Amino acid sequence: MTRALLIAAPASGQGKTTITCALAWRLRREGQRVRAFKVGPDFIDPGFLEAATGAPADPLDLWMVGPADCARQLAAASREADWVLVEAAMGLYDGAPSAADLAEAFGLPVLAVIDAHALAQTFGALALGLRQYRHDLRWAGVLANRVAGPGHAQMLRESLGDALPWLGHAIDSPATLPQRHLGLVQAQEIRGLALVLEHLAEALVIDVDGWRGVPHWTPPAAASTGRPVRGLQGRTIAIARDDAFSFCYAANLRALEDLGADLCFFSPLAGEPVPAHAHALYLPGGYPELHAARLAAHLSLKASLRAFHEAGRPIVAECGGLMLCAAGLCDLQGRRHAMAGLLPLEVEIADRPQAVGLQAWPDHEGGLRGHAFHYGRASRADGAAPAFHTVPHRWGAPEPVWR
């Protein structure tokens, strides 16, 4: 029987990714099969979840992914894993829909991770507040992060009383996951990540009695989606993939392959030109601002992008990919670098996020759903207005209508 947990917290920065990865690594070390998911849109955390579980880690979101596909993914994971770990986003009740909404929809028991570094008895008050805020959730218990030692752990445990089960704690450790301006440094950039995960797992002190009491989980029933129409059969899609362009959901790539497309990858950072035989081009997001000078120096790359565009072949460029298509990009130090010039845009990187949240692009065929989270700010050199705007999503608000 598969067990499941939604691993949540009062806020961002409490250590959800660290604890989820440490727990997954430890369970695998004990011979358990583990699958992990991330609540909401996120390109970075799933990379760590994949490293810890050895399996794909896709996003779950009731609005962007949809309840039916969330159910399908959870049901499929339950058939191949002993444990399904779902890492929440932000705080348990933050967002629309929130991680709590997902837990309620699929009966996922909630494990609250609370950073106890500067807490004593207030730890219990915070945990109890999380539980009592809503009464429609199933609770597994609480795990304290960044604990100073056994005495501190005992104090935190006693603060819970009988309100919530104590599942254990993680000792405050110098082994951490490094960060940069968009969040954690990407998993593929960290040398010796397996050793870091091992240290994190060793810092995890599990309460055996607490874990025995984790509620059983009944996976959702999921209807078969049938075979997709292979409308892209015989078409080749070129996709940028390297340290500068890595924000790409594996589920989207699998969807393209299910539609019959052949995918070929190339590295703009290495100066590789767009594959000449491709029928379409996908430039995903990433960190071009960290590699702007190197990208600007690849004249043949930029020439191939312009030739592809002039040939009238379709290009999907999002976030960092759009920066590559701009006329110029100012890096984190404010230095301008010439990009491919497909669009009359000048892009600069600000010191705070410029867009955050779920977004819809409505049309007569149902529209597109996605998200925005970037520090880049674009201005049009010709002063013209954009052709279309996406519409921010707010849970409970009417669906946007195309006008």
GROMACS .gro file of C-alpha atoms in nm:
model
  403
    1MET     CA    1   0.000   0.000   0.000
    2THR     CA    2   0.134   0.342  -0.098
    3ARG     CA    3   0.180   0.603   0.174
    4ALA     CA    4   0.166   0.974   0.093
    5LEU     CA    5   0.252   1.309   0.249
    6LEU     CA    6   0.199   1.671   0.155
    7ILE     CA    7   0.507   1.840   0.302
    8ALA     CA    8   0.411   2.198   0.383
    9ALA     CA    9   0.523   2.491   0.602
   10PRO     CA   10   0.404   2.824   0.743
   11ALA     CA   11   0.602   3.017   0.478
   12SER     CA   12   0.873   3.001   0.217
   13GLY     CA   13   1.226   2.945   0.342
   14GLN     CA   14   1.134   2.695   0.614
   15GLY     CA   15   1.323   2.409   0.450
   16LYS     CA   16   1.050   2.217   0.264
   17THR     CA   17   1.279   2.120  -0.025
   18THR     CA   18   1.561   2.022   0.210
   19ILE     CA   19   1.335   1.802   0.425
   20THR     CA   20   1.155   1.647   0.129
   21CYS     CA   21   1.485   1.557  -0.037
   22ALA     CA   22   1.637   1.429   0.287
   23LEU     CA   23   1.332   1.214   0.356
   24ALA     CA   24   1.320   1.080   0.000
   25TRP     CA   25   1.691   0.996   0.006
   26ARG     CA   26   1.656   0.819   0.339
   27LEU     CA   27   1.355   0.618   0.226
   28ARG     CA   28   1.538   0.512  -0.092
   29ARG     CA   29   1.839   0.414   0.116
   30GLU     CA   30   1.606   0.184   0.312
   31GLY     CA   31   1.487   0.019  -0.010
   32GLN     CA   32   1.163   0.213  -0.054
   33ARG     CA   33   1.042   0.332  -0.394
   34VAL     CA   34   0.969   0.706  -0.383
   35ARG     CA   35   0.795   0.947  -0.619
   36ALA     CA   36   0.784   1.321  -0.555
   37PHE     CA   37   0.584   1.614  -0.692
   38LYS     CA   38   0.596   1.991  -0.645
   39VAL     CA   39   0.284   2.196  -0.579
   40GLY     CA   40   0.243   2.483  -0.821
   41PRO     CA   41   0.478   2.618  -1.086
   42ASP     CA   42   0.847   2.559  -1.019
   43PHE     CA   43   1.140   2.474  -1.246
   44ILE     CA   44   1.413   2.446  -0.981
   45ASP     CA   45   1.287   2.241  -0.685
   46PRO     CA   46   1.180   1.945  -0.905
   47GLY     CA   47   1.543   1.901  -1.009
   48PHE     CA   48   1.636   1.828  -0.648
   49LEU     CA   49   1.335   1.603  -0.602
   50GLU     CA   50   1.439   1.405  -0.910
   51ALA     CA   51   1.794   1.372  -0.776
   52ALA     CA   52   1.664   1.250  -0.440
   53THR     CA   53   1.406   1.005  -0.574
   54GLY     CA   54   1.568   0.890  -0.897
   55ALA     CA   55   1.235   0.948  -1.074
   56PRO     CA   56   1.065   1.236  -1.261
   57ALA     CA   57   0.913   1.510  -1.044
   58ASP     CA   58   0.632   1.701  -1.211
   59PRO     CA   59   0.422   1.998  -1.093
   60LEU     CA   60   0.074   1.955  -0.947
   61ASP     CA   61  -0.160   2.254  -0.960
   62LEU     CA   62  -0.539   2.248  -0.951
   63TRP     CA   63  -0.567   2.543  -1.192
   64MET     CA   64  -0.263   2.526  -1.420
   65VAL     CA   65  -0.242   2.146  -1.449
   66GLY     CA   66  -0.608   2.078  -1.365
   67PRO     CA   67  -0.773   1.838  -1.118
   68ALA     CA   68  -0.807   1.556  -1.372
   69ASP     CA   69  -0.439   1.550  -1.466
   70CYS     CA   70  -0.332   1.590  -1.101
   71ALA     CA   71  -0.543   1.284  -1.020
   72ARG     CA   72  -0.395   1.093  -1.314
   73GLN     CA   73  -0.038   1.168  -1.205
   74LEU     CA   74  -0.100   1.077  -0.840
   75ALA     CA   75  -0.276   0.757  -0.937
   76ALA     CA   76   0.008   0.656  -1.169
   77ALA     CA   77   0.269   0.730  -0.900
   78SER     CA   78   0.080   0.520  -0.646
   79ARG     CA   79   0.110   0.218  -0.873
   80GLU     CA   80   0.488   0.233  -0.886
   81ALA     CA   81   0.596   0.376  -0.549
   82ASP     CA   82   0.584   0.292  -0.179
   83TRP     CA   83   0.583   0.661  -0.087
   84VAL     CA   84   0.446   0.967  -0.269
   85LEU     CA   85   0.588   1.294  -0.136
   86VAL     CA   86   0.429   1.620  -0.250
   87GLU     CA   87   0.630   1.933  -0.167
   88ALA     CA   88   0.409   2.237  -0.112
   89ALA     CA   89   0.479   2.590  -0.231
   90MET     CA   90   0.510   2.898  -0.006
   91GLY     CA   91   0.294   2.858   0.305
   92LEU     CA   92   0.034   2.584   0.343
   93TYR     CA   93  -0.259   2.820   0.285
   94ASP     CA   94  -0.089   3.065   0.048
   95GLY     CA   95  -0.190   3.100  -0.313
   96ALA     CA   96  -0.505   3.041  -0.512
   97PRO     CA   97  -0.532   2.745  -0.525
   98SER     CA   98  -0.316   2.663  -0.225
   99ALA     CA   99  -0.130   2.351  -0.121
  100ALA     CA  100  -0.406   2.298   0.135
  101ASP     CA  101  -0.662   2.292  -0.149
  102LEU     CA  102  -0.460   2.018  -0.321
  103ALA     CA  103  -0.428   1.819   0.003
  104GLU     CA  104  -0.803   1.842   0.062
  105ALA     CA  105  -0.887   1.746  -0.298
  106PHE     CA  106  -0.684   1.423  -0.287
  107GLY     CA  107  -0.685   1.334   0.083
  108LEU     CA  108  -0.310   1.385   0.124
  109PRO     CA  109  -0.199   1.379   0.492
  110VAL     CA  110  -0.016   1.702   0.579
  111LEU     CA  111   0.329   1.709   0.737
  112ALA     CA  112   0.414   2.058   0.861
  113VAL     CA  113   0.783   2.153   0.847
  114ILE     CA  114   0.862   2.445   1.079
  115ASP     CA  115   1.199   2.619   1.103
  116ALA     CA  116   1.265   2.606   1.478
  117HIS     CA  117   1.602   2.786   1.470
  118ALA     CA  118   1.473   3.077   1.681
  119LEU     CA  119   1.172   2.911   1.844
  120ALA     CA  120   1.094   2.743   2.175
  121GLN     CA  121   0.739   2.692   2.311
  122THR     CA  122   0.591   2.917   2.040
  123PHE     CA  123   0.665   2.627   1.805
  124GLY     CA  124   0.357   2.450   1.940
  125ALA     CA  125   0.137   2.757   1.901
  126LEU     CA  126   0.242   2.795   1.538
  127ALA     CA  127   0.181   2.426   1.463
  128LEU     CA  128  -0.158   2.429   1.633
  129GLY     CA  129  -0.258   2.742   1.440
  130LEU     CA  130  -0.176   2.572   1.112
  131ARG     CA  131  -0.394   2.276   1.205
  132GLN     CA  132  -0.692   2.476   1.331
  133TYR     CA  133  -0.703   2.727   1.045
  134ARG     CA  134  -0.901   2.477   0.837
  135HIS     CA  135  -1.081   2.163   0.948
  136ASP     CA  136  -1.101   1.978   0.616
  137LEU     CA  137  -0.740   1.850   0.611
  138ARG     CA  138  -0.592   1.521   0.725
  139TRP     CA  139  -0.279   1.566   0.937
  140ALA     CA  140   0.025   1.342   0.964
  141GLY     CA  141   0.209   1.562   1.214
  142VAL     CA  142   0.494   1.808   1.254
  143LEU     CA  143   0.868   1.799   1.187
  144ALA     CA  144   1.104   2.064   1.323
  145ASN     CA  145   1.386   2.195   1.104
  146ARG     CA  146   1.719   2.351   1.208
  147VAL     CA  147   1.710   2.215   1.564
  148ALA     CA  148   2.010   2.289   1.787
  149GLY     CA  149   2.024   1.952   1.961
  150PRO     CA  150   1.834   1.691   2.170
  151GLY     CA  151   1.737   1.938   2.443
  152HIS     CA  152   1.593   2.183   2.194
  153ALA     CA  153   1.409   1.900   2.019
  154GLN     CA  154   1.253   1.783   2.347
  155MET     CA  155   1.135   2.136   2.425
  156LEU     CA  156   0.973   2.167   2.082
  157ARG     CA  157   0.809   1.826   2.112
  158GLU     CA  158   0.660   1.907   2.452
  159SER     CA  159   0.518   2.234   2.316
  160LEU     CA  160   0.285   2.032   2.091
  161GLY     CA  161   0.115   1.855   2.381
  162ASP     CA  162  -0.140   1.615   2.236
  163ALA     CA  163  -0.240   1.854   1.956
  164LEU     CA  164  -0.030   1.701   1.678
  165PRO     CA  165   0.197   1.399   1.632
  166TRP     CA  166   0.571   1.465   1.647
  167LEU     CA  167   0.743   1.303   1.348
  168GLY     CA  168   1.097   1.410   1.427
  169HIS     CA  169   1.347   1.686   1.360
  170ALA     CA  170   1.643   1.786   1.146
  171ILE     CA  171   1.961   1.898   1.316
  172ASP     CA  172   2.087   2.241   1.208
  173SER     CA  173   2.365   2.150   0.966
  174PRO     CA  174   2.617   2.332   0.745
  175ALA     CA  175   2.504   2.103   0.461
  176THR     CA  176   2.256   2.323   0.275
  177LEU     CA  177   2.126   2.373  -0.078
  178PRO     CA  178   2.285   2.691  -0.224
  179GLN     CA  179   2.068   2.980  -0.345
  180ARG     CA  180   2.069   3.263  -0.598
  181HIS     CA  181   1.826   3.538  -0.705
  182LEU     CA  182   1.554   3.309  -0.849
  183GLY     CA  183   1.575   3.057  -0.564
  184LEU     CA  184   1.796   2.754  -0.526
  185VAL     CA  185   2.094   2.698  -0.754
  186GLN     CA  186   1.989   2.435  -1.008
  187ALA     CA  187   2.051   2.075  -0.909
  188GLN     CA  188   2.258   1.997  -1.220
  189GLU     CA  189   2.500   2.279  -1.131
  190ILE     CA  190   2.593   2.138  -0.789
  191ARG     CA  191   2.894   1.909  -0.786
  192GLY     CA  192   2.870   1.628  -0.532
  193LEU     CA  193   2.493   1.668  -0.487
  194ALA     CA  194   2.458   1.305  -0.378
  195LEU     CA  195   2.696   1.369  -0.088
  196VAL     CA  196   2.495   1.676   0.013
  197LEU     CA  197   2.175   1.470   0.009
  198GLU     CA  198   2.344   1.204   0.219
  199HIS     CA  199   2.444   1.464   0.481
  200LEU     CA  200   2.090   1.604   0.486
  201ALA     CA  201   1.945   1.255   0.534
  202GLU     CA  202   2.189   1.188   0.819
  203ALA     CA  203   2.073   1.509   0.993
  204LEU     CA  204   1.714   1.380   0.994
  205VAL     CA  205   1.609   1.228   1.329
  206ILE     CA  206   1.294   1.023   1.275
  207ASP     CA  207   1.043   0.949   1.549
  208VAL     CA  208   0.943   0.588   1.478
  209ASP     CA  209   0.617   0.598   1.676
  210GLY     CA  210   0.511   0.917   1.500
  211TRP     CA  211   0.573   0.768   1.157
  212ARG     CA  212   0.375   0.455   1.240
  213GLY     CA  213   0.074   0.677   1.295
  214VAL     CA  214   0.082   0.848   0.953
  215PRO     CA  215  -0.269   0.801   0.808
  216HIS     CA  216  -0.316   0.564   0.519
  217TRP     CA  217  -0.382   0.723   0.182
  218THR     CA  218  -0.632   0.619  -0.081
  219PRO     CA  219  -0.503   0.722  -0.426
  220PRO     CA  220  -0.752   0.903  -0.650
  221ALA     CA  221  -0.934   0.723  -0.927
  222ALA     CA  222  -0.819   0.852  -1.264
  223ALA     CA  223  -0.994   0.810  -1.596
  224SER     CA  224  -0.790   0.692  -1.893
  225THR     CA  225  -0.697   0.976  -2.127
  226GLY     CA  226  -0.666   0.748  -2.431
  227ARG     CA  227  -0.408   0.778  -2.705
  228PRO     CA  228  -0.322   1.137  -2.808
  229VAL     CA  229  -0.375   1.251  -3.165
  230ARG     CA  230  -0.026   1.248  -3.320
  231GLY     CA  231  -0.066   1.582  -3.492
  232LEU     CA  232   0.310   1.653  -3.486
  233GLN     CA  233   0.415   1.329  -3.653
  234GLY     CA  234   0.712   1.389  -3.879
  235ARG     CA  235   0.789   1.733  -3.734
  236THR     CA  236   1.114   1.820  -3.554
  237ILE     CA  237   1.126   2.074  -3.273
  238ALA     CA  238   1.462   2.222  -3.175
  239ILE     CA  239   1.492   2.300  -2.803
  240ALA     CA  240   1.763   2.505  -2.631
  241ARG     CA  241   1.905   2.317  -2.334
  242ASP     CA  242   2.205   2.417  -2.120
  243ASP     CA  243   2.280   2.608  -1.799
  244ALA     CA  244   2.142   2.930  -1.953
  245PHE     CA  245   1.818   2.773  -2.083
  246SER     CA  246   1.699   2.501  -1.848
  247PHE     CA  247   1.355   2.605  -1.724
  248CYS     CA  248   1.155   2.347  -1.915
  249TYR     CA  249   0.893   2.112  -1.774
  250ALA     CA  250   0.962   1.749  -1.859
  251ALA     CA  251   0.586   1.696  -1.882
  252ASN     CA  252   0.568   1.943  -2.173
  253LEU     CA  253   0.845   1.761  -2.357
  254ARG     CA  254   0.668   1.429  -2.302
  255ALA     CA  255   0.347   1.585  -2.437
  256LEU     CA  256   0.525   1.694  -2.756
  257GLU     CA  257   0.666   1.344  -2.801
  258ASP     CA  258   0.323   1.191  -2.738
  259LEU     CA  259   0.194   1.414  -3.020
  260GLY     CA  260   0.454   1.259  -3.248
  261ALA     CA  261   0.723   1.529  -3.254
  262ASP     CA  262   1.093   1.451  -3.273
  263LEU     CA  263   1.288   1.663  -3.024
  264CYS     CA  264   1.644   1.775  -3.087
  265PHE     CA  265   1.842   1.973  -2.832
  266PHE     CA  266   2.118   2.226  -2.882
  267SER     CA  267   2.325   2.453  -2.658
  268PRO     CA  268   2.322   2.828  -2.731
  269LEU     CA  269   2.575   2.871  -2.450
  270ALA     CA  270   2.819   2.653  -2.642
  271GLY     CA  271   2.756   2.857  -2.957
  272GLU     CA  272   2.567   2.580  -3.134
  273PRO     CA  273   2.341   2.715  -3.411
  274VAL     CA  274   1.974   2.631  -3.438
  275PRO     CA  275   1.951   2.284  -3.602
  276ALA     CA  276   1.882   2.356  -3.967
  277HIS     CA  277   1.641   2.065  -4.012
  278ALA     CA  278   1.403   2.179  -3.735
  279HIS     CA  279   1.049   2.283  -3.824
  280ALA     CA  280   0.998   2.486  -3.504
  281LEU     CA  281   1.208   2.627  -3.220
  282TYR     CA  282   1.149   2.636  -2.845
  283LEU     CA  283   1.363   2.871  -2.633
  284PRO     CA  284   1.276   2.808  -2.265
  285GLY     CA  285   1.365   3.023  -1.968
  286GLY     CA  286   1.672   3.001  -1.751
  287TYR     CA  287   1.963   3.225  -1.659
  288PRO     CA  288   2.085   3.406  -1.973
  289GLU     CA  289   2.164   3.707  -1.753
  290LEU     CA  290   2.441   3.504  -1.588
  291HIS     CA  291   2.593   3.419  -1.928
  292ALA     CA  292   2.505   3.730  -2.132
  293ALA     CA  293   2.861   3.812  -2.243
  294ARG     CA  294   2.921   3.456  -2.361
  295LEU     CA  295   2.593   3.445  -2.553
  296ALA     CA  296   2.662   3.784  -2.713
  297ALA     CA  297   2.998   3.660  -2.843
  298HIS     CA  298   2.841   3.373  -3.041
  299LEU     CA  299   2.776   3.554  -3.370
  300SER     CA  300   2.691   3.236  -3.564
  301LEU     CA  301   2.427   3.144  -3.304
  302LYS     CA  302   2.258   3.482  -3.338
  303ALA     CA  303   2.277   3.464  -3.717
  304SER     CA  304   2.108   3.122  -3.714
  305LEU     CA  305   1.827   3.257  -3.494
  306ARG     CA  306   1.768   3.545  -3.734
  307ALA     CA  307   1.770   3.310  -4.034
  308PHE     CA  308   1.522   3.076  -3.866
  309HIS     CA  309   1.292   3.371  -3.794
  310GLU     CA  310   1.324   3.518  -4.143
  311ALA     CA  311   1.231   3.179  -4.290
  312GLY     CA  312   0.894   3.210  -4.118
  313ARG     CA  313   0.935   2.906  -3.897
  314PRO     CA  314   0.758   2.927  -3.560
  315ILE     CA  315   0.949   3.021  -3.245
  316VAL     CA  316   0.822   2.991  -2.888
  317ALA     CA  317   1.044   3.198  -2.660
  318GLU     CA  318   0.959   3.237  -2.293
  319CYS     CA  319   1.133   3.429  -2.015
  320GLY     CA  320   1.507   3.378  -2.069
  321GLY     CA  321   1.442   3.258  -2.422
  322LEU     CA  322   1.269   3.587  -2.495
  323MET     CA  323   1.574   3.771  -2.363
  324LEU     CA  324   1.787   3.593  -2.623
  325CYS     CA  325   1.550   3.721  -2.893
  326ALA     CA  326   1.574   4.082  -2.769
  327ALA     CA  327   1.803   4.349  -2.911
  328GLY     CA  328   1.996   4.388  -2.587
  329LEU     CA  329   2.025   4.242  -2.238
  330CYS     CA  330   2.169   4.421  -1.936
  331ASP     CA  331   2.322   4.173  -1.691
  332LEU     CA  332   2.322   4.186  -1.311
  333GLN     CA  333   2.605   4.442  -1.319
  334GLY     CA  334   2.413   4.668  -1.561
  335ARG     CA  335   2.633   4.592  -1.863
  336ARG     CA  336   2.450   4.574  -2.196
  337HIS     CA  337   2.510   4.281  -2.430
  338ALA     CA  338   2.379   4.252  -2.785
  339MET     CA  339   2.136   3.964  -2.833
  340ALA     CA  340   1.983   3.822  -3.154
  341GLY     CA  341   1.760   4.122  -3.226
  342LEU     CA  342   1.448   3.936  -3.339
  343LEU     CA  343   1.236   4.171  -3.128
  344PRO     CA  344   1.283   4.546  -3.065
  345LEU     CA  345   1.324   4.491  -2.690
  346GLU     CA  346   1.576   4.607  -2.435
  347VAL     CA  347   1.586   4.386  -2.125
  348GLU     CA  348   1.735   4.468  -1.786
  349ILE     CA  349   1.747   4.262  -1.469
  350ALA     CA  350   1.590   4.433  -1.168
  351ASP     CA  351   1.673   4.374  -0.801
  352ARG     CA  352   1.327   4.238  -0.725
  353PRO     CA  353   1.067   4.021  -0.903
  354GLN     CA  354   0.881   4.198  -1.184
  355ALA     CA  355   0.604   3.940  -1.223
  356VAL     CA  356   0.488   3.660  -0.996
  357GLY     CA  357   0.184   3.436  -1.024
  358LEU     CA  358  -0.044   3.232  -1.245
  359GLN     CA  359  -0.137   3.377  -1.583
  360ALA     CA  360  -0.396   3.300  -1.851
  361TRP     CA  361  -0.385   3.374  -2.222
  362PRO     CA  362  -0.752   3.334  -2.321
  363ASP     CA  363  -0.869   3.258  -2.673
  364HIS     CA  364  -1.168   3.101  -2.844
  365GLU     CA  365  -1.024   2.748  -2.814
  366GLY     CA  366  -0.988   2.740  -2.437
  367GLY     CA  367  -0.670   2.941  -2.396
  368LEU     CA  368  -0.336   2.872  -2.237
  369ARG     CA  369  -0.248   2.860  -1.869
  370GLY     CA  370   0.093   2.917  -1.720
  371HIS     CA  371   0.282   3.133  -1.475
  372ALA     CA  372   0.529   3.417  -1.442
  373PHE     CA  373   0.822   3.460  -1.207
  374HIS     CA  374   1.106   3.674  -1.334
  375TYR     CA  375   1.333   3.965  -1.250
  376GLY     CA  376   1.363   4.076  -1.612
  377ARG     CA  377   1.205   4.401  -1.729
  378ALA     CA  378   1.156   4.462  -2.101
  379SER     CA  379   1.093   4.788  -2.284
  380ARG     CA  380   1.021   4.830  -2.653
  381ALA     CA  381   1.270   5.043  -2.839
  382ASP     CA  382   1.004   5.145  -3.094
  383GLY     CA  383   0.747   5.239  -2.829
  384ALA     CA  384   0.479   5.011  -2.977
  385ALA     CA  385   0.226   4.839  -2.753
  386PRO     CA  386   0.222   4.458  -2.715
  387ALA     CA  387  -0.025   4.272  -2.934
  388PHE     CA  388  -0.170   4.070  -2.644
  389HIS     CA  389  -0.165   4.062  -2.265
  390THR     CA  390  -0.204   3.767  -2.032
  391VAL     CA  391  -0.456   3.791  -1.751
  392PRO     CA  392  -0.354   3.726  -1.387
  393HIS     CA  393  -0.548   3.441  -1.229
  394ARG     CA  394  -0.722   3.484  -0.897
  395TRP     CA  395  -0.897   3.185  -0.741
  396GLY     CA  396  -1.274   3.238  -0.731
  397ALA     CA  397  -1.267   3.514  -0.993
  398PRO     CA  398  -1.450   3.465  -1.324
  399GLU     CA  399  -1.247   3.305  -1.599
  400PRO     CA  400  -1.101   3.571  -1.831
  401VAL     CA  401  -1.288   3.627  -2.157
  402TRP     CA  402  -1.117   3.697  -2.487
  403ARG     CA  403  -1.198   4.044  -2.621
   0.00000   0.00000   0.00000
